[in-house]
PDB file of C-alpha atoms in Angstrom:
ATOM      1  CA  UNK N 514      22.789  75.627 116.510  1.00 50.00           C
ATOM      2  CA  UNK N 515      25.441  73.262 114.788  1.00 47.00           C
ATOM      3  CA  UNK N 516      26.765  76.053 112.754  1.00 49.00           C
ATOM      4  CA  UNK N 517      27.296  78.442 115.570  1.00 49.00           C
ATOM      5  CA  UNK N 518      29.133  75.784 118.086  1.00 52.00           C
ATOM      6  CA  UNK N 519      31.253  75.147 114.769  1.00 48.00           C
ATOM      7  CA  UNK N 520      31.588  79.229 114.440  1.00 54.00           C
ATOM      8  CA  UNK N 521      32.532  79.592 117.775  1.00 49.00           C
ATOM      9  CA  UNK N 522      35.498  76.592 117.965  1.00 52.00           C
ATOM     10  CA  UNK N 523      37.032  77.938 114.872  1.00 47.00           C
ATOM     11  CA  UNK N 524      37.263  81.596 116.484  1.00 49.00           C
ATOM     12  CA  UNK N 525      38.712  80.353 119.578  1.00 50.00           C
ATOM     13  CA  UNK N 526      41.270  78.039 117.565  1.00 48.00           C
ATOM     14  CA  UNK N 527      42.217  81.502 115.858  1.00 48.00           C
ATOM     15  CA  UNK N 528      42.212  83.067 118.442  1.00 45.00           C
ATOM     16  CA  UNK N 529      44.836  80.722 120.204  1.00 47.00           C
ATOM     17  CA  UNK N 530      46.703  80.748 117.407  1.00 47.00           C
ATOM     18  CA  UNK N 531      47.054  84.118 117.356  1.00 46.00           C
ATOM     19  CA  UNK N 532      47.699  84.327 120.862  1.00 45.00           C
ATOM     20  CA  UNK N 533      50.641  82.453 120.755  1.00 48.00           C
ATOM     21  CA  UNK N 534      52.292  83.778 117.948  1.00 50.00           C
ATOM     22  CA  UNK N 535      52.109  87.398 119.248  1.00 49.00           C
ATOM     23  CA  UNK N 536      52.612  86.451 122.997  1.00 46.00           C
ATOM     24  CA  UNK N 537      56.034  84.856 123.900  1.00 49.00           C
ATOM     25  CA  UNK N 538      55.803  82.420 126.728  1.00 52.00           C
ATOM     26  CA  UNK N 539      57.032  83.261 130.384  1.00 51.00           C
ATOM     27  CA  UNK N 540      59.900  81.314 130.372  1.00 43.00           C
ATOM     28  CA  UNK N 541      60.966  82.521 126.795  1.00 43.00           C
ATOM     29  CA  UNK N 542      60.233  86.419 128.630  1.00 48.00           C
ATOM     30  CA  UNK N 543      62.497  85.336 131.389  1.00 47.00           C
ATOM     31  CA  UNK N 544      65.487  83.911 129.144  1.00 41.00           C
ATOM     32  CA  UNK N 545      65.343  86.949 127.196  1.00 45.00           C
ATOM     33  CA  UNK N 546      65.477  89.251 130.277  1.00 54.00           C
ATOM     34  CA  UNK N 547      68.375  87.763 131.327  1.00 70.00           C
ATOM     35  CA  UNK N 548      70.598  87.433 128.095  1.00 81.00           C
ATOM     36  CA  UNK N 549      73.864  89.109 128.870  1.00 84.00           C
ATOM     37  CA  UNK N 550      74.172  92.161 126.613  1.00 85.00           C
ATOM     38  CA  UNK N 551      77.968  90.999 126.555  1.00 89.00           C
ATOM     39  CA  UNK N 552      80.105  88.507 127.117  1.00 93.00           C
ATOM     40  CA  UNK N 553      83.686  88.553 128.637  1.00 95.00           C
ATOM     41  CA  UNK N 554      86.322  86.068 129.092  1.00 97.00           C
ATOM     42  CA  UNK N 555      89.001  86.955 132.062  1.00 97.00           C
ATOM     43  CA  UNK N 556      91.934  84.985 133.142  1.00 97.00           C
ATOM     44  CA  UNK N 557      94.185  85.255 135.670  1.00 96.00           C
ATOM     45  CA  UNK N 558      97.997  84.425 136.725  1.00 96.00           C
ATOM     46  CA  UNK N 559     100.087  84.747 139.465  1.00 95.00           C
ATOM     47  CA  UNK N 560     103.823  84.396 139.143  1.00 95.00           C
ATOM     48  CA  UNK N 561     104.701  85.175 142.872  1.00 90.00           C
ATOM     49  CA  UNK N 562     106.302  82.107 143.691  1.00 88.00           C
ATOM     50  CA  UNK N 563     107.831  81.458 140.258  1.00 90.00           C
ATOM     51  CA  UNK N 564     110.974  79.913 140.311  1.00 88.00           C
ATOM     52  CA  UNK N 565     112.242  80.161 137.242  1.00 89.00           C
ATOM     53  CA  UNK N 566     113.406  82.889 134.657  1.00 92.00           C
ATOM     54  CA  UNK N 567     110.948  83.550 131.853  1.00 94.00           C
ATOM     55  CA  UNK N 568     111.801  82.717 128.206  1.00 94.00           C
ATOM     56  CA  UNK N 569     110.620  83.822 125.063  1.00 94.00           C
ATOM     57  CA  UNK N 570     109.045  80.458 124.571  1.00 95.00           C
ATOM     58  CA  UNK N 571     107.409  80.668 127.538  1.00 95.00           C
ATOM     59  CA  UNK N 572     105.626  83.762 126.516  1.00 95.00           C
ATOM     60  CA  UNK N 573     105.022  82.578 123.061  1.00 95.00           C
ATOM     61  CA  UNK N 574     103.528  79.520 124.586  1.00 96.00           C
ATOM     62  CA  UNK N 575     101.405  81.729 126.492  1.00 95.00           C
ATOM     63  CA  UNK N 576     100.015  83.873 124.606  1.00 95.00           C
ATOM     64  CA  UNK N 577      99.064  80.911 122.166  1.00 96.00           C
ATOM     65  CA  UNK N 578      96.850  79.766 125.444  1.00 96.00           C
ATOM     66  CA  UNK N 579      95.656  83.101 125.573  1.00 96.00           C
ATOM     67  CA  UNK N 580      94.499  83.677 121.917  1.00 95.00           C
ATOM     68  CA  UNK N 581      93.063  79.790 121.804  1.00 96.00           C
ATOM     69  CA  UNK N 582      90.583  80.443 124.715  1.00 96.00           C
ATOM     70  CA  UNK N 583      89.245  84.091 123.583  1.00 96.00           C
ATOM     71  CA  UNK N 584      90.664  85.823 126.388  1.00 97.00           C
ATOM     72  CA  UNK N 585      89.634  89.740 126.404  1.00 96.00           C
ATOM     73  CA  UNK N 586      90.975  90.710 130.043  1.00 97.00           C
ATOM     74  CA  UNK N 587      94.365  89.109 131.236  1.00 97.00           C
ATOM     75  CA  UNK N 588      95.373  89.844 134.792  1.00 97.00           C
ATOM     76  CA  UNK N 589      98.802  89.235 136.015  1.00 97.00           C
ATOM     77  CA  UNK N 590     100.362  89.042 139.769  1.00 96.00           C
ATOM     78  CA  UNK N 591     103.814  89.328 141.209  1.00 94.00           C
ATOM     79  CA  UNK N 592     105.828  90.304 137.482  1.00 95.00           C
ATOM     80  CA  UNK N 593     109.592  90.976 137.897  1.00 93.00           C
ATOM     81  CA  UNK N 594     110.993  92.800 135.595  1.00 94.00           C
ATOM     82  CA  UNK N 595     114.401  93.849 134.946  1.00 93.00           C
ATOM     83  CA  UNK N 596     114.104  97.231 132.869  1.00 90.00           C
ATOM     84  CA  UNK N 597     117.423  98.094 130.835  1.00 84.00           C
ATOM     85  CA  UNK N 598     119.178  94.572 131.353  1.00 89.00           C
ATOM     86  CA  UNK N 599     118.240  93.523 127.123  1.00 87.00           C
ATOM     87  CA  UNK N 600     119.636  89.433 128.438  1.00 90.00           C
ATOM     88  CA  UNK N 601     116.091  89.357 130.321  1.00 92.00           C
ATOM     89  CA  UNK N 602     112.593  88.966 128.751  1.00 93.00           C
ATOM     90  CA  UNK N 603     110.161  91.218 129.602  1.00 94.00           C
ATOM     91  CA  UNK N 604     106.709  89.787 129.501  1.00 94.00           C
ATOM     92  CA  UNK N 605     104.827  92.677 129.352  1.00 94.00           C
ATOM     93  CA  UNK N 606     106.377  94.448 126.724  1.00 93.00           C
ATOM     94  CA  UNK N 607     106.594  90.841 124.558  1.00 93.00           C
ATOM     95  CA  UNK N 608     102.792  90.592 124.934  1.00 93.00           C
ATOM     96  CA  UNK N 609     102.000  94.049 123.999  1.00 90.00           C
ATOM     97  CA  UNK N 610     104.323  93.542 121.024  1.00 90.00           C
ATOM     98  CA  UNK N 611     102.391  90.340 119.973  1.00 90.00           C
ATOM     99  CA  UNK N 612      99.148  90.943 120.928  1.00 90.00           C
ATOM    100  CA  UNK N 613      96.524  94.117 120.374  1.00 85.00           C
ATOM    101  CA  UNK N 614      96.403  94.693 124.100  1.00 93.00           C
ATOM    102  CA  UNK N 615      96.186  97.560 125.772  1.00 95.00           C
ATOM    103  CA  UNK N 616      98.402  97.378 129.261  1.00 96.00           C
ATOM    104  CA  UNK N 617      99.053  98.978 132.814  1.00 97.00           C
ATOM    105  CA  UNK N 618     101.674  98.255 135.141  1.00 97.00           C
ATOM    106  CA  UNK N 619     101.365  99.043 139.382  1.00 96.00           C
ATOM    107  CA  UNK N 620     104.920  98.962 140.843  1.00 94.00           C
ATOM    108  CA  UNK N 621     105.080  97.363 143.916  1.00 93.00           C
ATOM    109  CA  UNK N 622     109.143  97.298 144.432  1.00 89.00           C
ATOM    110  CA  UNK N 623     112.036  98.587 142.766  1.00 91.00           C
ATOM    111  CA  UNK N 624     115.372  97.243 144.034  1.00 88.00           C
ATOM    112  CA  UNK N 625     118.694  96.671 142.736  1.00 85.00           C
ATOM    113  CA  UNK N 626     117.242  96.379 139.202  1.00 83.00           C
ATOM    114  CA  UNK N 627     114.312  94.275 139.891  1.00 90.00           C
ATOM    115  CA  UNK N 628     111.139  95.440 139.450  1.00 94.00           C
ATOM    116  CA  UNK N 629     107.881  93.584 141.031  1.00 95.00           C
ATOM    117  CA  UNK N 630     104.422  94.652 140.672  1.00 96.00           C
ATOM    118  CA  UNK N 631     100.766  93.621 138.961  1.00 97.00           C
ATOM    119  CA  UNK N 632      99.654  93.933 135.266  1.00 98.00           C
ATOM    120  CA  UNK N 633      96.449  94.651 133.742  1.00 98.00           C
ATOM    121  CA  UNK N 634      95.967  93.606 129.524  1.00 97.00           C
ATOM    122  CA  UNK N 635      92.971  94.680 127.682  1.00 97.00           C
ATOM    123  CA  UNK N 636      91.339  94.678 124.207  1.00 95.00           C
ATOM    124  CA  UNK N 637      89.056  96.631 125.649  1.00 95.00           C
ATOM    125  CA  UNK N 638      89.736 100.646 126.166  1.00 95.00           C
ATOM    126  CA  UNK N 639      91.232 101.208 129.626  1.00 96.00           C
ATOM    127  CA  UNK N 640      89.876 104.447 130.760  1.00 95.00           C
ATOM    128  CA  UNK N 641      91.829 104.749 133.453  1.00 95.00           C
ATOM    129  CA  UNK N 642      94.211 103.395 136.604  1.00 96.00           C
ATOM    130  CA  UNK N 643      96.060 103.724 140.000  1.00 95.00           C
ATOM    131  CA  UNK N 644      98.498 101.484 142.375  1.00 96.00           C
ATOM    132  CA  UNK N 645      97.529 101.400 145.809  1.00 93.00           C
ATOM    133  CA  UNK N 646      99.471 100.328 148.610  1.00 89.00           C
ATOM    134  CA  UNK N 647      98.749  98.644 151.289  1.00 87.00           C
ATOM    135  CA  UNK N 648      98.523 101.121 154.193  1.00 78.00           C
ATOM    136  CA  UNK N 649      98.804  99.881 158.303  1.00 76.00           C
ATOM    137  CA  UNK N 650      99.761  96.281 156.728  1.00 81.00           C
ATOM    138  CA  UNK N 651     103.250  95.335 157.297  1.00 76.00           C
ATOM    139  CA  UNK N 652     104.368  93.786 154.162  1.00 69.00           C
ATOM    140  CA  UNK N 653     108.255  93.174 153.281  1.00 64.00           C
ATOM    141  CA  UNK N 654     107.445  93.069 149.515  1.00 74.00           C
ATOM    142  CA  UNK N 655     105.385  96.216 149.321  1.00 87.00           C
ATOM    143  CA  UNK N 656     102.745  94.505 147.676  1.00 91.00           C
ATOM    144  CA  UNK N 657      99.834  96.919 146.339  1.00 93.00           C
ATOM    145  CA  UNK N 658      96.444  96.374 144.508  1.00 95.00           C
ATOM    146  CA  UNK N 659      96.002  98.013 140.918  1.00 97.00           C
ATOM    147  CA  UNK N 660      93.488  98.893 139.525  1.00 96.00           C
ATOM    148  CA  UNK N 661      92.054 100.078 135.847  1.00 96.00           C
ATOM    149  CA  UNK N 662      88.636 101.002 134.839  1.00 95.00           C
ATOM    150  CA  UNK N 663      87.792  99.103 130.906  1.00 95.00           C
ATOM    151  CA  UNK N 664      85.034 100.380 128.515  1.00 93.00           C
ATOM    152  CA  UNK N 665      83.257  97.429 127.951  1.00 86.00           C
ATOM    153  CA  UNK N 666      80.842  98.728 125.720  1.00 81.00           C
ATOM    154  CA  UNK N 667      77.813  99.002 127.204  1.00 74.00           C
ATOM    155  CA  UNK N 668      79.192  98.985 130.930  1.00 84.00           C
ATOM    156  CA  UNK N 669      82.271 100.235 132.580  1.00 89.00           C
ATOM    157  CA  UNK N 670      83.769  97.233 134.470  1.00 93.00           C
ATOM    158  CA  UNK N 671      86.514  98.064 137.206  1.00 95.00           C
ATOM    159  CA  UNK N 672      89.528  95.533 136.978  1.00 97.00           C
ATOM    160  CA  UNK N 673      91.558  94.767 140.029  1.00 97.00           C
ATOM    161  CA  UNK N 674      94.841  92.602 139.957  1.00 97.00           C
ATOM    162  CA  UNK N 675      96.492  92.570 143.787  1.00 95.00           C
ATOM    163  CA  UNK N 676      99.092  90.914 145.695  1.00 93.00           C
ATOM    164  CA  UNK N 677      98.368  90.671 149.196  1.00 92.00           C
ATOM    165  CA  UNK N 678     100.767  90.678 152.016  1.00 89.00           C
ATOM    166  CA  UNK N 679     102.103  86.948 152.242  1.00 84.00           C
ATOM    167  CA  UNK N 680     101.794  86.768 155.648  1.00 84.00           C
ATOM    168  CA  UNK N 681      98.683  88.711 156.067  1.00 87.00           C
ATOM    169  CA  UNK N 682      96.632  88.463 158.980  1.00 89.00           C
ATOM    170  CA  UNK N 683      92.967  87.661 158.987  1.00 91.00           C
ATOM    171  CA  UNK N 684      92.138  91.269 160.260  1.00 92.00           C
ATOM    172  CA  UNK N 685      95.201  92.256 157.497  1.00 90.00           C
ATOM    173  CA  UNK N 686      93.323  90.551 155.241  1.00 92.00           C
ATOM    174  CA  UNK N 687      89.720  92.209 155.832  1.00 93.00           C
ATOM    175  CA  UNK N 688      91.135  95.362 155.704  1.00 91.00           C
ATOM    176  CA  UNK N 689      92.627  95.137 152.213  1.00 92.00           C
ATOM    177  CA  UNK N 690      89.353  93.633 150.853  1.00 93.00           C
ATOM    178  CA  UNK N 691      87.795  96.139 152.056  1.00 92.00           C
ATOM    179  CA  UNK N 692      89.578  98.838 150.170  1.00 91.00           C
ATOM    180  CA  UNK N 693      89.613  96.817 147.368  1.00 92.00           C
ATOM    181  CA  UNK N 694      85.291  96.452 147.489  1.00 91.00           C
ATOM    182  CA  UNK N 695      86.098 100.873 147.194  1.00 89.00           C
ATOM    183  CA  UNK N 696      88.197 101.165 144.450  1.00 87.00           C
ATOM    184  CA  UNK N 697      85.185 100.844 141.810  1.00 82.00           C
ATOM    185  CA  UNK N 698      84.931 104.986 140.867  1.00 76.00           C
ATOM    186  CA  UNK N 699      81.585 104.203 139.480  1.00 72.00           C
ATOM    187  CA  UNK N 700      79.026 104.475 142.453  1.00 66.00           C
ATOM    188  CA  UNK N 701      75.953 103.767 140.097  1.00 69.00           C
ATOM    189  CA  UNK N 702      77.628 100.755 138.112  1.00 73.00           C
ATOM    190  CA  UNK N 703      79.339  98.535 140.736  1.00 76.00           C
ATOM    191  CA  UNK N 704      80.794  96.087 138.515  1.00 91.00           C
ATOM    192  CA  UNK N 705      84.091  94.787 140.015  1.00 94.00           C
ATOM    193  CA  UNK N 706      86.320  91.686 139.360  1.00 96.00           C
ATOM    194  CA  UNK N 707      89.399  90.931 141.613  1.00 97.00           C
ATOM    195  CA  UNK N 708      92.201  88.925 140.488  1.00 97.00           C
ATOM    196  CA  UNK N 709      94.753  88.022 143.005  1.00 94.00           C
ATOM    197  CA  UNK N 710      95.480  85.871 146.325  1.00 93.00           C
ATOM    198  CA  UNK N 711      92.723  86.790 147.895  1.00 93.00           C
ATOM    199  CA  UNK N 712      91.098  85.607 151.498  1.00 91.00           C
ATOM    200  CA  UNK N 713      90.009  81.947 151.280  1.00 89.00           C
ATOM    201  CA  UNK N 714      87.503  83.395 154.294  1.00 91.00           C
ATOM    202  CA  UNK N 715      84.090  83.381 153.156  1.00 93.00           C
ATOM    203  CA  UNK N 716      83.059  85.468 155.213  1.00 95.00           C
ATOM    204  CA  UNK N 717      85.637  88.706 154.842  1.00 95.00           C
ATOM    205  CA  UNK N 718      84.759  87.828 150.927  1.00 94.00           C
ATOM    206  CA  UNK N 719      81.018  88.261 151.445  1.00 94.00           C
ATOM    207  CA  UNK N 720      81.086  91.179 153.849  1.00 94.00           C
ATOM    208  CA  UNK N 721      82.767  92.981 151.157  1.00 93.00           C
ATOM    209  CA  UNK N 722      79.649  91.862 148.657  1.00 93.00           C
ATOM    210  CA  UNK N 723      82.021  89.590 146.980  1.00 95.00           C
ATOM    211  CA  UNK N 724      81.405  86.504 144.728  1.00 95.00           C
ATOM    212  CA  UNK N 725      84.210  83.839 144.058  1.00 95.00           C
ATOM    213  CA  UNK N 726      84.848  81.797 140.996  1.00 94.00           C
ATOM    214  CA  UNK N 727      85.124  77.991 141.967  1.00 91.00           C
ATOM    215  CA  UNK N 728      88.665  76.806 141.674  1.00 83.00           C
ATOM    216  CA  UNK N 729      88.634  73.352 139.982  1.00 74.00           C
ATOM    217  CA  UNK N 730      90.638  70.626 141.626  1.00 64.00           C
ATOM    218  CA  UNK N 731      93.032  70.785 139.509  1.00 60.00           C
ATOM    219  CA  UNK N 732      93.950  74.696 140.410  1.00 59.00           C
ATOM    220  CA  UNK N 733      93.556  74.095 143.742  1.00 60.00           C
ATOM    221  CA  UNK N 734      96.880  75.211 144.628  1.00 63.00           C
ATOM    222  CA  UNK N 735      96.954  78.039 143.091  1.00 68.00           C
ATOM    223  CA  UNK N 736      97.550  81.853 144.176  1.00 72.00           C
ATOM    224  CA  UNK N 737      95.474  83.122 142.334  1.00 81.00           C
ATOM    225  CA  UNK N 738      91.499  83.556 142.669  1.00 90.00           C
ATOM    226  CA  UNK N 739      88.995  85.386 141.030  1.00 96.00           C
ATOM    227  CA  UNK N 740      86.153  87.252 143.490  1.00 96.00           C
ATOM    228  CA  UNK N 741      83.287  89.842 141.170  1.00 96.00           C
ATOM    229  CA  UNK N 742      80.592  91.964 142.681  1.00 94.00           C
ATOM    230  CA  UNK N 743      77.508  89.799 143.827  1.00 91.00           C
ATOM    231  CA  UNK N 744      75.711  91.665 141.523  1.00 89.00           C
ATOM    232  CA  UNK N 745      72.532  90.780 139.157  1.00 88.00           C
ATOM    233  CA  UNK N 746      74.271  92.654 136.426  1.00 89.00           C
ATOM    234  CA  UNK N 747      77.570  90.584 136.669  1.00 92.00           C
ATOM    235  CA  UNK N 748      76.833  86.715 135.753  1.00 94.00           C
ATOM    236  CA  UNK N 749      79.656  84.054 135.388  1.00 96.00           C
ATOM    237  CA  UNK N 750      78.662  81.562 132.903  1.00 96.00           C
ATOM    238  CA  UNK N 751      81.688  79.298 133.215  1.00 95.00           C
ATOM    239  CA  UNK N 752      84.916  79.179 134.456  1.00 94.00           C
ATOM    240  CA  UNK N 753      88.412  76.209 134.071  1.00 92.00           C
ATOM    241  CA  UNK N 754      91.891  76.553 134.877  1.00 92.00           C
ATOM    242  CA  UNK N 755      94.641  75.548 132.358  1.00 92.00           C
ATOM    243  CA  UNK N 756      98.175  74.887 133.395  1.00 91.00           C
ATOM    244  CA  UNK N 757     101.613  76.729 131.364  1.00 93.00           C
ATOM    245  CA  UNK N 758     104.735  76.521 131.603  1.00 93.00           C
ATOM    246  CA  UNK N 759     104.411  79.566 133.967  1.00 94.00           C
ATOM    247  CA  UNK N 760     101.628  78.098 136.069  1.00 92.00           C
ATOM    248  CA  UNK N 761      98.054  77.617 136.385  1.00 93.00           C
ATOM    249  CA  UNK N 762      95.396  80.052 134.475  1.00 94.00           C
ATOM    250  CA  UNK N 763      92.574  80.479 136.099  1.00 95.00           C
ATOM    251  CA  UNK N 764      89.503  81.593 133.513  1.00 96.00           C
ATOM    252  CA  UNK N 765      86.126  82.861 133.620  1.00 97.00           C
ATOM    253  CA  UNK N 766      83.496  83.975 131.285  1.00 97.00           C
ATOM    254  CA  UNK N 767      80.985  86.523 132.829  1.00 97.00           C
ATOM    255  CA  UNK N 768      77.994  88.144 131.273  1.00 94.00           C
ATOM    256  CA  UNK N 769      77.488  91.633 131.652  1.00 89.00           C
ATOM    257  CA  UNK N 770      73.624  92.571 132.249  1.00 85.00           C
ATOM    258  CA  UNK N 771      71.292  95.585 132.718  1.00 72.00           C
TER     259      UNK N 771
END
């Protein structure tokens, strides 16, 4: 009788054992479910309300920022530009030169040989883009929302840099949020990240299934915010703001899931 009882703890120690080994736990199962299949870092700028004219070390000290924190998407509001005057720096064209980024530009104004509008950068393929305007909004500046769609690898994510109307009402504001929630061509993969001065109204942002990426106190005057779909498939992991010469970046890492 001994000898069995023994025979019988030794098969259910194996048998544990075994169990164990072969079976991970369900916390382990639910870590692994949820391990982005990529990772992304995104920052944002907006240079509306810059007062100053933009050096070359004010570029090179930006894209050292840029390089230092890993960023993969750069989005970029309210650029002037001054195309065929060679005394001004163009920022675009010195980061494409510097960096391997791929780039879009939306024109939002064209006067007098100033040139406003929004920037996209990407290591990433961009697929594709458009500039839309702001339609029934009454906007001096002709501000316009642009939009590119990246390969990401495994996902198509849908990139949105905007300037909004300054003086935008609430309603003003709801209605460009709401075509900005549209712009994402991909009806089965609604992956969307807005960079921009968006609504601080919680509730336009929501209504348009928008999440927003907590401003730290330090950015807390900035212009710029970052909204992405309230999706399970779109996860921010963390997000900071660092200040340049040119203002404060706002930056997010999001994990891109099945």
């Amino acid at each position: 009788m001994k000898t069995i009882s023994i025979r019988a703890s030794i098969f259910t120690i194996a048998f544990l054992f075994l169990y164990s080994c072969t079976t991970p736990p369900k916390a382990e199962k639910e870590a692994l479910a949820k391990k982005p299949e990529i990772t992304i870092q995104i920052a944002s700028i907006n240079l509306a309300n810059l007062n100053k004219r933009i050096e070359q070390n004010n570029i090179n000290e930006l894209i050292k920022i840029l390089k230092s924190e890993q960023i993969e998407i750069f989005a970029v509001q309210g650029i002037s530009r001054y195309p065929g005057i060679a005394t001004r720096v163009d920022l675009i064209n010195e980061l494409s030169a510097k960096t391997d980024w791929r780039n879009v530009f939306g024109e939002m104004l064209n006067i007098s040989g100033r040139q406003t509008g929004n920037a996209i950068f990407s290591i990433y393929p961009i697929l594709s883009h458009q500039n839309f305007s702001w339609d029934k909004v009454i906007s001096t500046s002709f501000e316009a929302a642009l939009q590119a769609t990246v390969d990401a690898g495994a996902h198509h994510l849908t990139v949105v840099s905007t300037q909004l109307p300054l003086k935008a009402t609430t309603s003003e504001q709801a209605q460009c949020s709401k075509l900005i929630a549209t712009l994402n061509p991909d009806t089965t993969n609604q992956l969307t990240i807005v960079a921009g001065n968006m609504p601080t109204d919680e509730i336009i942002r929501t209504t348009n299934a928008f999440a927003e990426v907590p401003l730290h106190e330090s950015a807390k005057g900035t212009k710029s915010r970052i909204w992405y779909s309230a999706s399970s498939s779109l996860q921010l992991l963390t997000s900071r703001s660092r200040e340049t010469e040119l203002g404060t970046l706002v930056i997010a890492q999001f994990g891109l899931l099945r």
